[in-house]
mmCIF file with all atom_site columns, C-alpha atoms in Angstrom:
data_model
loop_
_atom_site.group_PDB
_atom_site.id
_atom_site.type_symbol
_atom_site.label_atom_id
_atom_site.label_alt_id
_atom_site.label_comp_id
_atom_site.label_asym_id
_atom_site.label_entity_id
_atom_site.label_seq_id
_atom_site.pdbx_PDB_ins_code
_atom_site.Cartn_x
_atom_site.Cartn_y
_atom_site.Cartn_z
_atom_site.occupancy
_atom_site.B_iso_or_equiv
_atom_site.pdbx_formal_charge
_atom_site.auth_seq_id
_atom_site.auth_comp_id
_atom_site.auth_asym_id
_atom_site.auth_atom_id
_atom_site.pdbx_PDB_model_num
ATOM 1  C CA . MET A 1 1  ? -63.001 -57.095 -161.468 1.00 0.00 ? 134 MET A CA 1
ATOM 2  C CA . THR A 1 2  ? -60.688 -57.656 -164.249 1.00 0.00 ? 135 THR A CA 1
ATOM 3  C CA . LYS A 1 3  ? -59.436 -55.357 -166.919 1.00 0.00 ? 136 LYS A CA 1
ATOM 4  C CA . HIS A 1 4  ? -61.215 -54.950 -170.064 1.00 0.00 ? 137 HIS A CA 1
ATOM 5  C CA . LEU A 1 5  ? -59.084 -56.625 -173.053 1.00 0.00 ? 138 LEU A CA 1
ATOM 6  C CA . ALA A 1 6  ? -58.206 -53.153 -174.322 1.00 0.00 ? 139 ALA A CA 1
ATOM 7  C CA . ASP A 1 7  ? -56.074 -52.158 -171.384 1.00 0.00 ? 140 ASP A CA 1
ATOM 8  C CA . HIS A 1 8  ? -53.876 -55.335 -171.345 1.00 0.00 ? 141 HIS A CA 1
ATOM 9  C CA . ARG A 1 9  ? -50.831 -54.443 -173.022 1.00 0.00 ? 142 ARG A CA 1
ATOM 10 C CA . THR A 1 10 ? -48.097 -56.464 -174.151 1.00 0.00 ? 143 THR A CA 1
ATOM 11 C CA . PRO A 1 11 ? -44.724 -56.438 -172.597 1.00 0.00 ? 144 PRO A CA 1
ATOM 12 C CA . SER A 1 12 ? -42.158 -54.069 -174.509 1.00 0.00 ? 145 SER A CA 1
ATOM 13 C CA . GLN A 1 13 ? -39.454 -55.627 -176.261 1.00 0.00 ? 146 GLN A CA 1
ATOM 14 C CA . GLY A 1 14 ? -37.577 -52.068 -175.860 1.00 0.00 ? 147 GLY A CA 1
ATOM 15 C CA . GLY A 1 15 ? -37.539 -51.206 -179.506 1.00 0.00 ? 148 GLY A CA 1
ATOM 16 C CA . ARG A 1 16 ? -38.130 -47.679 -178.858 1.00 0.00 ? 149 ARG A CA 1
ATOM 17 C CA . LEU A 1 17 ? -35.089 -47.170 -176.810 1.00 0.00 ? 150 LEU A CA 1
ATOM 18 C CA . LYS A 1 18 ? -33.015 -49.409 -178.897 1.00 0.00 ? 151 LYS A CA 1
ATOM 19 C CA . HIS A 1 19 ? -33.854 -46.657 -181.789 1.00 0.00 ? 152 HIS A CA 1
ATOM 20 C CA . PHE A 1 20 ? -33.369 -43.877 -179.701 1.00 0.00 ? 153 PHE A CA 1
ATOM 21 C CA . LEU A 1 21 ? -30.008 -45.335 -178.704 1.00 0.00 ? 154 LEU A CA 1
ATOM 22 C CA . ARG A 1 22 ? -28.743 -45.935 -181.868 1.00 0.00 ? 155 ARG A CA 1
ATOM 23 C CA . ILE A 1 23 ? -29.638 -42.758 -183.437 1.00 0.00 ? 156 ILE A CA 1
ATOM 24 C CA . ALA A 1 24 ? -27.932 -41.226 -180.294 1.00 0.00 ? 157 ALA A CA 1
ATOM 25 C CA . ARG A 1 25 ? -24.785 -43.051 -180.765 1.00 0.00 ? 158 ARG A CA 1
ATOM 26 C CA . ASP A 1 26 ? -24.524 -42.662 -184.400 1.00 0.00 ? 159 ASP A CA 1
ATOM 27 C CA . ARG A 1 27 ? -25.422 -38.924 -185.162 1.00 0.00 ? 160 ARG A CA 1
ATOM 28 C CA . SER A 1 28 ? -25.729 -37.110 -182.316 1.00 0.00 ? 161 SER A CA 1
ATOM 29 C CA . GLU A 1 29 ? -22.000 -37.090 -180.580 1.00 0.00 ? 162 GLU A CA 1
ATOM 30 C CA . GLU A 1 30 ? -20.702 -35.484 -183.871 1.00 0.00 ? 163 GLU A CA 1
ATOM 31 C CA . VAL A 1 31 ? -23.679 -32.646 -183.446 1.00 0.00 ? 164 VAL A CA 1
ATOM 32 C CA . TRP A 1 32 ? -23.182 -31.987 -179.716 1.00 0.00 ? 165 TRP A CA 1
ATOM 33 C CA . ARG A 1 33 ? -19.064 -32.196 -180.081 1.00 0.00 ? 166 ARG A CA 1
ATOM 34 C CA . THR A 1 34 ? -19.438 -29.350 -182.642 1.00 0.00 ? 167 THR A CA 1
ATOM 35 C CA . ALA A 1 35 ? -21.684 -27.175 -180.370 1.00 0.00 ? 168 ALA A CA 1
ATOM 36 C CA . TRP A 1 36 ? -19.545 -27.919 -177.388 1.00 0.00 ? 169 TRP A CA 1
ATOM 37 C CA . GLN A 1 37 ? -16.330 -26.781 -179.168 1.00 0.00 ? 170 GLN A CA 1
ATOM 38 C CA . ARG A 1 38 ? -17.987 -24.139 -181.364 1.00 0.00 ? 171 ARG A CA 1
ATOM 39 C CA . ASN A 1 39 ? -16.356 -20.577 -180.165 1.00 0.00 ? 172 ASN A CA 1
ATOM 40 C CA . ARG A 1 40 ? -18.411 -18.067 -178.890 1.00 0.00 ? 173 ARG A CA 1
ATOM 41 C CA . GLU A 1 41 ? -18.376 -14.569 -180.404 1.00 0.00 ? 174 GLU A CA 1
ATOM 42 C CA . THR A 1 42 ? -18.618 -12.102 -177.728 1.00 0.00 ? 175 THR A CA 1
ATOM 43 C CA . ASP A 1 43 ? -19.957 -8.380  -179.264 1.00 0.00 ? 176 ASP A CA 1
ATOM 44 C CA . GLY A 1 44 ? -19.699 -7.058  -175.850 1.00 0.00 ? 177 GLY A CA 1
ATOM 45 C CA . GLY A 1 45 ? -22.917 -8.009  -174.982 1.00 0.00 ? 178 GLY A CA 1
ATOM 46 C CA . HIS A 1 46 ? -22.079 -8.070  -171.034 1.00 0.00 ? 179 HIS A CA 1
ATOM 47 C CA . ARG A 1 47 ? -20.882 -4.469  -171.437 1.00 0.00 ? 180 ARG A CA 1
ATOM 48 C CA . ARG A 1 48 ? -24.519 -3.152  -170.466 1.00 0.00 ? 181 ARG A CA 1
ATOM 49 C CA . VAL A 1 49 ? -24.147 -5.394  -167.364 1.00 0.00 ? 182 VAL A CA 1
ATOM 50 C CA . VAL A 1 50 ? -21.133 -3.714  -166.277 1.00 0.00 ? 183 VAL A CA 1
ATOM 51 C CA . GLU A 1 51 ? -22.465 -0.338  -166.906 1.00 0.00 ? 184 GLU A CA 1
ATOM 52 C CA . TYR A 1 52 ? -25.483 -1.517  -165.010 1.00 0.00 ? 185 TYR A CA 1
ATOM 53 C CA . VAL A 1 53 ? -23.608 -2.716  -162.052 1.00 0.00 ? 186 VAL A CA 1
ATOM 54 C CA . ARG A 1 54 ? -21.483 0.335   -162.230 1.00 0.00 ? 187 ARG A CA 1
ATOM 55 C CA . ILE A 1 55 ? -24.242 3.084   -161.801 1.00 0.00 ? 188 ILE A CA 1
ATOM 56 C CA . ALA A 1 56 ? -25.709 0.857   -159.211 1.00 0.00 ? 189 ALA A CA 1
ATOM 57 C CA . ARG A 1 57 ? -22.947 1.118   -157.208 1.00 0.00 ? 190 ARG A CA 1
ATOM 58 C CA . GLY A 1 58 ? -22.640 4.716   -157.430 1.00 0.00 ? 191 GLY A CA 1
ATOM 59 C CA . ARG A 1 59 ? -19.499 5.378   -159.225 1.00 0.00 ? 192 ARG A CA 1
ATOM 60 C CA . GLN A 1 60 ? -19.099 7.815   -162.230 1.00 0.00 ? 193 GLN A CA 1
ATOM 61 C CA . VAL A 1 61 ? -16.793 7.593   -165.114 1.00 0.00 ? 194 VAL A CA 1
#
């Protein structure tokens, strides 16, 4: 039994992939580079973990 005519897809020419790669090459490199090279501002948020570990180990101030 053969497939219905609506179930036969024509082979893709890779248009979606071409557009994706063009956008990825042109625009996203700059965006990712700035995200990777951005300095993280630390506000001491890890201090809470340090104090938790200190208490868990039984150390006092």
